[in-house]
Coordinates of C-alpha atoms in Angstrom, one line a residue:
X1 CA 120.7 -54.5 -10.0
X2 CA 119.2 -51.6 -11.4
X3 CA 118.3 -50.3 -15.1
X4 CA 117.2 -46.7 -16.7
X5 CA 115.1 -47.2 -19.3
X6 CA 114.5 -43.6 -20.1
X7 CA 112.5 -40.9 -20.0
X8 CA 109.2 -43.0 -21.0
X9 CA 110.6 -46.6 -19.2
X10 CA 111.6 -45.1 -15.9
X11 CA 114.4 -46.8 -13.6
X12 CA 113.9 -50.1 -12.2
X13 CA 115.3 -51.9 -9.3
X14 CA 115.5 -55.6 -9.0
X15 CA 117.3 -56.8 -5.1
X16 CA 117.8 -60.4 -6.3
X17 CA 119.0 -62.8 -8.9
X18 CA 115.5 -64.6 -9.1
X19 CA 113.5 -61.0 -9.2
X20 CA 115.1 -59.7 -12.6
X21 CA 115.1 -63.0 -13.8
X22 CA 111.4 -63.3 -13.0
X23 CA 110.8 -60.4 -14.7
X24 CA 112.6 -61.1 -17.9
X25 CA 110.5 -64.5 -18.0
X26 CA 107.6 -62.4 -17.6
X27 CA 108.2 -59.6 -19.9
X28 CA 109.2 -62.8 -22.5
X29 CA 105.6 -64.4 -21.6
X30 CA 104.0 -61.3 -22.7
X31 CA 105.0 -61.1 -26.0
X32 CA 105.2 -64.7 -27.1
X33 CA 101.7 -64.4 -29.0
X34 CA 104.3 -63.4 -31.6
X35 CA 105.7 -66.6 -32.3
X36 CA 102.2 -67.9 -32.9
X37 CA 101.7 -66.2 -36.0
X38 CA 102.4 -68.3 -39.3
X39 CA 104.6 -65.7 -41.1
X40 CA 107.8 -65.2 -41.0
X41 CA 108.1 -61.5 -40.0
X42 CA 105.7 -61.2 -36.5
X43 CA 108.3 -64.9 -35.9
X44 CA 111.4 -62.3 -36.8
X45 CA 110.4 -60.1 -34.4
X46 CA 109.9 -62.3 -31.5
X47 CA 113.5 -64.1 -32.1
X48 CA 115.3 -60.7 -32.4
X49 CA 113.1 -59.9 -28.6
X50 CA 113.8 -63.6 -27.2
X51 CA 117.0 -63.1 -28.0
X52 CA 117.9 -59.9 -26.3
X53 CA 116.2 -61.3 -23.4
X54 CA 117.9 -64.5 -23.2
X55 CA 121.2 -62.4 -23.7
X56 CA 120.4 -60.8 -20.6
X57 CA 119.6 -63.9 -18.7
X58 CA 122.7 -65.4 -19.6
X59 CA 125.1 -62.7 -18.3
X60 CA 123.2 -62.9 -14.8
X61 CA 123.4 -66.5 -14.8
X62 CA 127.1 -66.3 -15.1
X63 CA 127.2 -63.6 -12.6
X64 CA 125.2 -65.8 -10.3
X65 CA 128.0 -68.4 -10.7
X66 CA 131.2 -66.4 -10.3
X67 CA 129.6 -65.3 -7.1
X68 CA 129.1 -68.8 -5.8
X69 CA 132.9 -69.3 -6.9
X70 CA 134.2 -65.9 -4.7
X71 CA 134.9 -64.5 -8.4
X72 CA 133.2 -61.1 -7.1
X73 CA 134.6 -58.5 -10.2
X74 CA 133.2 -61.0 -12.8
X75 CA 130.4 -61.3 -11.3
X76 CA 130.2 -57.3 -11.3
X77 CA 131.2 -57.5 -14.7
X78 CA 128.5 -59.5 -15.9
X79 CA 125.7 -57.8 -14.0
X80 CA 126.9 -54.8 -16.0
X81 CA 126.7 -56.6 -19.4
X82 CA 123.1 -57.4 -18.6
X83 CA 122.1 -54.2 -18.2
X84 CA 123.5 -52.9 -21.1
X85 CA 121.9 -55.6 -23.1
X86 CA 118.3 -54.9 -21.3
X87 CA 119.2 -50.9 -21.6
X88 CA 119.9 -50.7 -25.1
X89 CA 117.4 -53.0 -26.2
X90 CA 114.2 -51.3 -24.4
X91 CA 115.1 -47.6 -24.2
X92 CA 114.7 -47.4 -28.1
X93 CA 111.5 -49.4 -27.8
X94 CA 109.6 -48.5 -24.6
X95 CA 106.8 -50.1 -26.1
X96 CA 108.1 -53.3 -24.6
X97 CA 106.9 -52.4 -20.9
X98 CA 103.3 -53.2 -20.0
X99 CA 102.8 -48.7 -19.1
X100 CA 103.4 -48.1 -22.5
X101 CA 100.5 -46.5 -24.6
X102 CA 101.8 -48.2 -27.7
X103 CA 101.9 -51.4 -26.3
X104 CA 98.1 -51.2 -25.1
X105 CA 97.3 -49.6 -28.3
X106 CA 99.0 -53.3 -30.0
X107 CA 96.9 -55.3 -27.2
X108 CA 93.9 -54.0 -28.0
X109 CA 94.2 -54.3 -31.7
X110 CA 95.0 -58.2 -31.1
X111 CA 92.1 -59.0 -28.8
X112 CA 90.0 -57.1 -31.4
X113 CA 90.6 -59.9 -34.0
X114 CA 93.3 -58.4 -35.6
X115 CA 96.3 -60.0 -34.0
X116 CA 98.4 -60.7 -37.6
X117 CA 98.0 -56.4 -38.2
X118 CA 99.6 -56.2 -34.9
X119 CA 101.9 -58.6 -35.3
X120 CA 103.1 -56.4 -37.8
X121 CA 103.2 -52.8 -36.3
X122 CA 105.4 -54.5 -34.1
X123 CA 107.6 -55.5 -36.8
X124 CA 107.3 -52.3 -37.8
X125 CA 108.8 -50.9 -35.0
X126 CA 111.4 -53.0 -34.8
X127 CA 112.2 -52.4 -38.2
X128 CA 112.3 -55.9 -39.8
X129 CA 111.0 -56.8 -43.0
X130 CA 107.4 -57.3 -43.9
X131 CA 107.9 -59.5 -46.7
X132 CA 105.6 -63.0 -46.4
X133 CA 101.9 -61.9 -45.7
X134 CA 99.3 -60.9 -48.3
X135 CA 99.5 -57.1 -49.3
X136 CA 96.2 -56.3 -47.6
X137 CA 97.2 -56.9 -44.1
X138 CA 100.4 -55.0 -44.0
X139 CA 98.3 -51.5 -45.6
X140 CA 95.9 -52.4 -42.7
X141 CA 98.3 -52.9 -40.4
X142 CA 100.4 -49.3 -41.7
X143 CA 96.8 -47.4 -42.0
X144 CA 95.7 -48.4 -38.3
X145 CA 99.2 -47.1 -37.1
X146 CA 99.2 -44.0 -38.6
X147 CA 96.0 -43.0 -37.8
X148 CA 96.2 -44.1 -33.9
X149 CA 99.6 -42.0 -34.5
X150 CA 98.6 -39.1 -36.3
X151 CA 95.8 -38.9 -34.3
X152 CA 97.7 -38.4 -31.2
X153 CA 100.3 -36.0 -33.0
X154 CA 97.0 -33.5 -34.1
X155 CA 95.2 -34.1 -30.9
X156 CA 96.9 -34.6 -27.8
X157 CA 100.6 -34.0 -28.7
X158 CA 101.1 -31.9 -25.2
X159 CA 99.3 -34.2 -23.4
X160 CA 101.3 -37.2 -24.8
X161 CA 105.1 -35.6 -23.5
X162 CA 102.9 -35.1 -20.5
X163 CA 101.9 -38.0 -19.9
X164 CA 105.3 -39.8 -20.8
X165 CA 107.0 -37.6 -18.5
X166 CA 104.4 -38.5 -15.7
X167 CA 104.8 -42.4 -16.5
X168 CA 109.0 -42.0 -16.3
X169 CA 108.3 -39.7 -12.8
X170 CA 106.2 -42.1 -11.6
X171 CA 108.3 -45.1 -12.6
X172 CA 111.2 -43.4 -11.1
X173 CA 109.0 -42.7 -7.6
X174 CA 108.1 -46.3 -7.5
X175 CA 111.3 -47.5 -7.5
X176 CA 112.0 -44.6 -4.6
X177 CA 109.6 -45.9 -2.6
X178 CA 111.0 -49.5 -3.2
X179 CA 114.2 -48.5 -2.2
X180 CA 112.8 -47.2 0.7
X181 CA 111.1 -50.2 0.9
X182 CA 113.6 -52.5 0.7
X183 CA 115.8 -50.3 3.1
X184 CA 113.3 -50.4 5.9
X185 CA 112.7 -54.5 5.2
X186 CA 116.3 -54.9 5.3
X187 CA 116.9 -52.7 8.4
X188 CA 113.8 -54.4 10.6
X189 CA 115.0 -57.6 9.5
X190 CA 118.8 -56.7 10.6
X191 CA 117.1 -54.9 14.0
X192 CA 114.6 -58.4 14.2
X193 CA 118.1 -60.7 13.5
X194 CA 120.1 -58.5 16.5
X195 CA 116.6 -59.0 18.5
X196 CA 116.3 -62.6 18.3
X197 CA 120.5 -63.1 18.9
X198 CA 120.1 -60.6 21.7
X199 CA 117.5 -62.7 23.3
X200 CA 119.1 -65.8 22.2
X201 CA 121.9 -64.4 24.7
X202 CA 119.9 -63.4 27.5
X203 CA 118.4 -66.7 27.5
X204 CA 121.2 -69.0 27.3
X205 CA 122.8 -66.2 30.5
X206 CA 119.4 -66.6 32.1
X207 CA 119.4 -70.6 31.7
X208 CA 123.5 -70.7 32.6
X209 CA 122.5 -68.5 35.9
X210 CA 119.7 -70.7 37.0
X211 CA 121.6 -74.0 36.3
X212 CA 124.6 -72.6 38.6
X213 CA 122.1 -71.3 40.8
X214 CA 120.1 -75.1 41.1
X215 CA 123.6 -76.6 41.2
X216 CA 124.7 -74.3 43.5
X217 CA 121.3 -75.0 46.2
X218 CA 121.6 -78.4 45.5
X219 CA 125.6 -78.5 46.7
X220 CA 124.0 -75.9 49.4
X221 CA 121.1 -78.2 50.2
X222 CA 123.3 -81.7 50.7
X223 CA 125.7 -79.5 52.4
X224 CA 123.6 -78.5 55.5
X225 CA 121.6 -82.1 54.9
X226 CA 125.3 -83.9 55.9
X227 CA 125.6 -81.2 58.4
X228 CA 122.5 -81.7 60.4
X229 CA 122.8 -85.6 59.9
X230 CA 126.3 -85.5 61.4
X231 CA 124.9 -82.9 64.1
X232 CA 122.3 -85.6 65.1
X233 CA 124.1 -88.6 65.0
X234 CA 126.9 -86.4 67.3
X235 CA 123.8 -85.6 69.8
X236 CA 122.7 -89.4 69.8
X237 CA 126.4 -90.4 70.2
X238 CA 127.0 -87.3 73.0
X239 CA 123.8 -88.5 75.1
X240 CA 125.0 -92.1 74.7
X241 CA 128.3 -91.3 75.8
X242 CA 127.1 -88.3 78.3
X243 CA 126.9 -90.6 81.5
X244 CA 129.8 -92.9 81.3
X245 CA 132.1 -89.3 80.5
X246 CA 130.6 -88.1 83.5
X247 CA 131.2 -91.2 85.9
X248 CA 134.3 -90.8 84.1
X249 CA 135.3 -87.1 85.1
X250 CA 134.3 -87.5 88.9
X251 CA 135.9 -90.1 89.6
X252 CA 138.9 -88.3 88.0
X253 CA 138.5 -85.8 90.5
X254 CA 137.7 -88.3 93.5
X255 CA 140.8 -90.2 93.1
X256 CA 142.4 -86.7 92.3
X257 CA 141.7 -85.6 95.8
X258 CA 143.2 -88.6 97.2
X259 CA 145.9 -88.5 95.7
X260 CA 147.0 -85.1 97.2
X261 CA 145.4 -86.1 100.2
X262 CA 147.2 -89.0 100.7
X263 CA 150.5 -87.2 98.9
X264 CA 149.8 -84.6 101.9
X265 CA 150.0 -87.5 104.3
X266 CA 153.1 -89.2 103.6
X267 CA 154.8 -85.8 103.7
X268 CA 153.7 -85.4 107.2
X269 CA 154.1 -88.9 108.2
X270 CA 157.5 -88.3 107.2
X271 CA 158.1 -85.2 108.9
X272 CA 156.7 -87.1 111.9
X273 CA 158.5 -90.0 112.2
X274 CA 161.3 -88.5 111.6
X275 CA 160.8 -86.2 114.3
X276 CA 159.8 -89.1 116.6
X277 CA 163.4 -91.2 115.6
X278 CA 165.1 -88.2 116.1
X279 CA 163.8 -87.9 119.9
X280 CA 164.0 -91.5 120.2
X281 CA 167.6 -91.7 118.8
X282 CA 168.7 -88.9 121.6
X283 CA 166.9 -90.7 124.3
X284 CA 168.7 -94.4 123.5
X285 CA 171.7 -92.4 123.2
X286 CA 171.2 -90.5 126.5
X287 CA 171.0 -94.4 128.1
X288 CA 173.8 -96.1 126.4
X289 CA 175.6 -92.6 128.5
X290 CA 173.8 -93.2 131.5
X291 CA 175.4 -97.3 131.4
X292 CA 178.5 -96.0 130.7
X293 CA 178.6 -93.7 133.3
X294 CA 177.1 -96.5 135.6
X295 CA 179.6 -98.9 134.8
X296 CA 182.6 -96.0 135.7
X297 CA 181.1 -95.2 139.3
X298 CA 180.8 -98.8 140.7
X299 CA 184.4 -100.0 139.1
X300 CA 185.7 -100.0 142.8
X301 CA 183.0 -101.9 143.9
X302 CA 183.3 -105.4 142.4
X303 CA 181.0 -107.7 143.9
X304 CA 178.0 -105.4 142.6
X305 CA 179.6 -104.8 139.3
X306 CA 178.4 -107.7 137.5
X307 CA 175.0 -107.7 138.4
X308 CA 174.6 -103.7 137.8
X309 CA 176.5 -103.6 134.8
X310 CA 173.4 -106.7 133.1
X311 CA 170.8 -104.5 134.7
X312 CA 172.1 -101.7 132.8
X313 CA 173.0 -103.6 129.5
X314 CA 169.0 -105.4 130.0
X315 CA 167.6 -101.3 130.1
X316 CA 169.5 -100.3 127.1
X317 CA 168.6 -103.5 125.1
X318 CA 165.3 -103.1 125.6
X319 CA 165.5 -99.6 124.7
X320 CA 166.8 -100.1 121.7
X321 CA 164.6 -102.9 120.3
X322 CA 161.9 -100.3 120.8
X323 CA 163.7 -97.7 118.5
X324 CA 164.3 -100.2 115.8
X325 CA 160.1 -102.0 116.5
X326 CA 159.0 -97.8 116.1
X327 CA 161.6 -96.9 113.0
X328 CA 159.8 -100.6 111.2
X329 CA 156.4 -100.0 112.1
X330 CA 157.0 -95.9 110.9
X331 CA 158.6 -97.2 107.8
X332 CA 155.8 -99.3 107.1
X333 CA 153.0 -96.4 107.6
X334 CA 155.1 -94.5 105.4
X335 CA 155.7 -97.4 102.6
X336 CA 151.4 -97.8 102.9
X337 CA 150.3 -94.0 102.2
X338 CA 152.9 -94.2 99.6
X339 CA 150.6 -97.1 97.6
X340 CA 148.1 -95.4 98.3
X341 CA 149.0 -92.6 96.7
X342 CA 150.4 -94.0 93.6
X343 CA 147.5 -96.0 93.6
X344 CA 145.0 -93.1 93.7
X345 CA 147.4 -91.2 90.9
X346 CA 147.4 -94.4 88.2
X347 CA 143.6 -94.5 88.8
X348 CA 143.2 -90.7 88.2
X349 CA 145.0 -91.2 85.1
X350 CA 143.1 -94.0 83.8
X351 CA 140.0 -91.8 84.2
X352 CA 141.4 -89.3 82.5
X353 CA 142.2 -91.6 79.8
X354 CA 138.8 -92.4 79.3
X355 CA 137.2 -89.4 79.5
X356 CA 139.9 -87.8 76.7
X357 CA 138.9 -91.0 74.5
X358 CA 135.4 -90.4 74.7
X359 CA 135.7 -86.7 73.7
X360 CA 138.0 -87.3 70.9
X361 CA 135.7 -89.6 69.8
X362 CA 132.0 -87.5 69.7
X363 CA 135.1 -84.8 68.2
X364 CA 135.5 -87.1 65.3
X365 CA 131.9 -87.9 64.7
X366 CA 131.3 -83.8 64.0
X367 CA 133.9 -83.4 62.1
X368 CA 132.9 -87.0 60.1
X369 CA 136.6 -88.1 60.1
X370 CA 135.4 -91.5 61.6
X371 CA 135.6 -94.9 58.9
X372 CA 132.1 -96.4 58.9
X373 CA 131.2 -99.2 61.1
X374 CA 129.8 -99.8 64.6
X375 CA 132.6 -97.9 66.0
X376 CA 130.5 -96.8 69.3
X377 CA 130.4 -100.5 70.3
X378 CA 133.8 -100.6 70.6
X379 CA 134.2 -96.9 72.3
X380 CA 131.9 -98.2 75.1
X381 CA 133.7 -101.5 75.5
X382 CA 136.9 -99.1 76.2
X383 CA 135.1 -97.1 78.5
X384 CA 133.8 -99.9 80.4
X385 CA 136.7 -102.0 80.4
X386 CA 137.4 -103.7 83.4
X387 CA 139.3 -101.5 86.2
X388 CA 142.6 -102.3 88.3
X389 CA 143.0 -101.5 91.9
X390 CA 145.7 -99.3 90.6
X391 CA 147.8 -100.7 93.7
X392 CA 151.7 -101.1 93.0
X393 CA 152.8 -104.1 93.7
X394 CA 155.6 -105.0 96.3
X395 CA 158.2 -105.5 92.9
X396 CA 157.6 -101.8 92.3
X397 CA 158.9 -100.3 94.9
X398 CA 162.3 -100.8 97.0
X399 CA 162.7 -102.8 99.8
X400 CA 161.7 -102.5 103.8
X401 CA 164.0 -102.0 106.5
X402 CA 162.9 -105.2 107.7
X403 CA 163.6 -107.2 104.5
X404 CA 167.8 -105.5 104.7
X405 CA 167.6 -107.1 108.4
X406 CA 166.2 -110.5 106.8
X407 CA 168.4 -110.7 104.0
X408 CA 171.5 -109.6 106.5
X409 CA 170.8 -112.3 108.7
X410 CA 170.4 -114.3 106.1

């Protein structure tokens, strides 16, 4: 709120309820000696003043309150009554501020011990009546102000516009420098408000950053913790298990290699004793011929018939029981590398069995997909199981020759 007072008052500023009401209060306090007076005018004159004042404060009190209810053009309104009521009241009497000549002029007259004559220049001024006090106090009163003013008026009347002028300039530059004042306040306390929310910003970024940062190292931290954990446990498991796999894996291979080796053998005792049948076949066939042929030459001759004819059935007999004791005994061979071998192969496959266990196993432990417990207790009872001979047994495989001649003669 601001009020022109004048050429002698000067503009003033006030930036707040509270300061112009202050100031009312004040300029009320100063001129209260008034009321202390026991006649009726000097009391007059400081009802018609406490008045106007408390006119004033009333209109900014209701502005106050239609700005605490949103009512913003009342409030505007009454702001604008109280400075009408402050403007018309001390432009006409500028004696009212404290830089007024007049007013120290009054002031000094009171302190001197003549506070009623004051008193009444005052109602003087304000133009009320000075009916009540004793006839001698209002001439004194009347005599002292018109010689302080004639006085002035015969003396210093330049000097007096002067120095009003100056009083009204330099009213008016205070309240340019208060402005500017106030400006500059308001401005470094808007710039010192964006400051502290600025940094108030940066801060709670800062604090966010290093909480997902902490957060972040901790996950990071645990992380490779479980890691090298589940690294070392897979070490102690590996070197735990690193022996049996390996008895595991050769003798894989060993019973491997026997497997073709024997595998190897059976094809070539095949190919063998079929070869060796084959010759013996032709040369039992070549004898049976030979009897035949035998028998043919010595029909003519019949007292030697009979006993050539059983030498020749006696050769061919015993030929032939060797072809069938050679064909068993070559059937047998073949039967025994044929164990053999699948008894080397069902080994080699238990081995390999193992070995794949135990790998998927130290496999599972890295990659921690394992349930807790004492699980390696019961990998190395697996791997150390106890082992068959692998041999098939006689209900696996087909019959002998010699068990189709037992069952025929059966």
């Amino acid at each position: 709120m601001s009020a022109d007072f004048g050429e002698e008052g000067g503009r003033h500023d006030w930036w707040s309820h509270e300061e112009v009401v202050k100031w009312i209060d004040q300029l009320q306090q100063q001129w209260d000696w008034l009321q202390r007076q026991k006649h009726n005018p000097p009391r007059n004159a400081w009802q018609a003043i406490a008045n106007t004042l408390s006119n004033a404060k009333q209109n900014l009190q209701q502005a106050l309150n239609s700005v605490n209810q949103g009512q913003m053009q009342n409030a505007e309104n009454n702001i604008a009554s109280a400075r009408a009521v402050l403007e018309g009241f001390v432009r006409p009497n500028p004696w009212l501020l404290s830089g007024s000549a007049q007013r120290k002029f009054v002031e000094e007259l009171r302190d001197g011990g003549m506070p009623l004559e004051a008193a009444l220049i005052v109602c003087h001024w304000l133009k009320q009546d000075l009916g009540g006090p004793q006839i001698n106090f209002i001439v004194s009163a009347l005599l002292q102000w018109e010689l302080y003013e004639r006085g002035i008026k015969d003396r210093m009347k330049t000097e007096n516009a002067a120095l009003k002028r100056l009083v009204g300039e330099m009213q008016s530059t205070l309240t340019q420098y208060q402005d500017a004042e106030h400006t500059q306040t308001s401005r470094f306390d808007e710039l010192h408000g964006q400051i502290a929310e600025q940094s108030a910003k940066q801060q709670g970024a800062f604090d966010t950053a290093q909480q997902t940062r902490d957060t972040a190292w901790e996950e990071l931290l645990n992380h490779t913790q479980a890691e090298l954990n589940t690294l070392k446990e897979t070490y102690d498991k590996h070197m735990a298990l690193a022996a049996p796999v390996e008895y595991w894996d050769t003798k894989r291979k060993k019973h491997r290699l026997w497997s073709g080796i024997s595998f190897g053998a059976i094809v070539a005792g095949m190919g063998g004793a079929a070869y060796f049948l084959h010759s013996e076949l032709q040369s039992v066939g070549q004898a049976v011929l030979a009897s035949k042929a035998v028998e043919t030459a010595t029909t003519a001759q019949v007292a030697g018939t009979t006993t050539m004819q059983a030498l020749t059935d006696s050769a061919t007999t015993w030929h032939l029981g060797s072809f069938i004791l050679l064909a068993t005994l070559s059937f047998w061979f073949i039967r025994l590398l044929v164990r053999i071998f699948l008894s080397n192969l069902h080994l080699e496959n238990d081995a390999a069995e193992r070995v794949t266990m135990a790998k998927t196993y130290l496999a599972l432990i890295r990659n921690d997909d394992l349930p807790k417990g004492d699980n390696i207790s019961t990998v190395l009872a697996a791997l150390f199981r106890p082992t068959g001979d692998g041999i098939v047994k006689d209900e696996g495989v087909p019959p002998s020759t010699l068990e189709w001649f037992t069952k025929l003669g059966r």
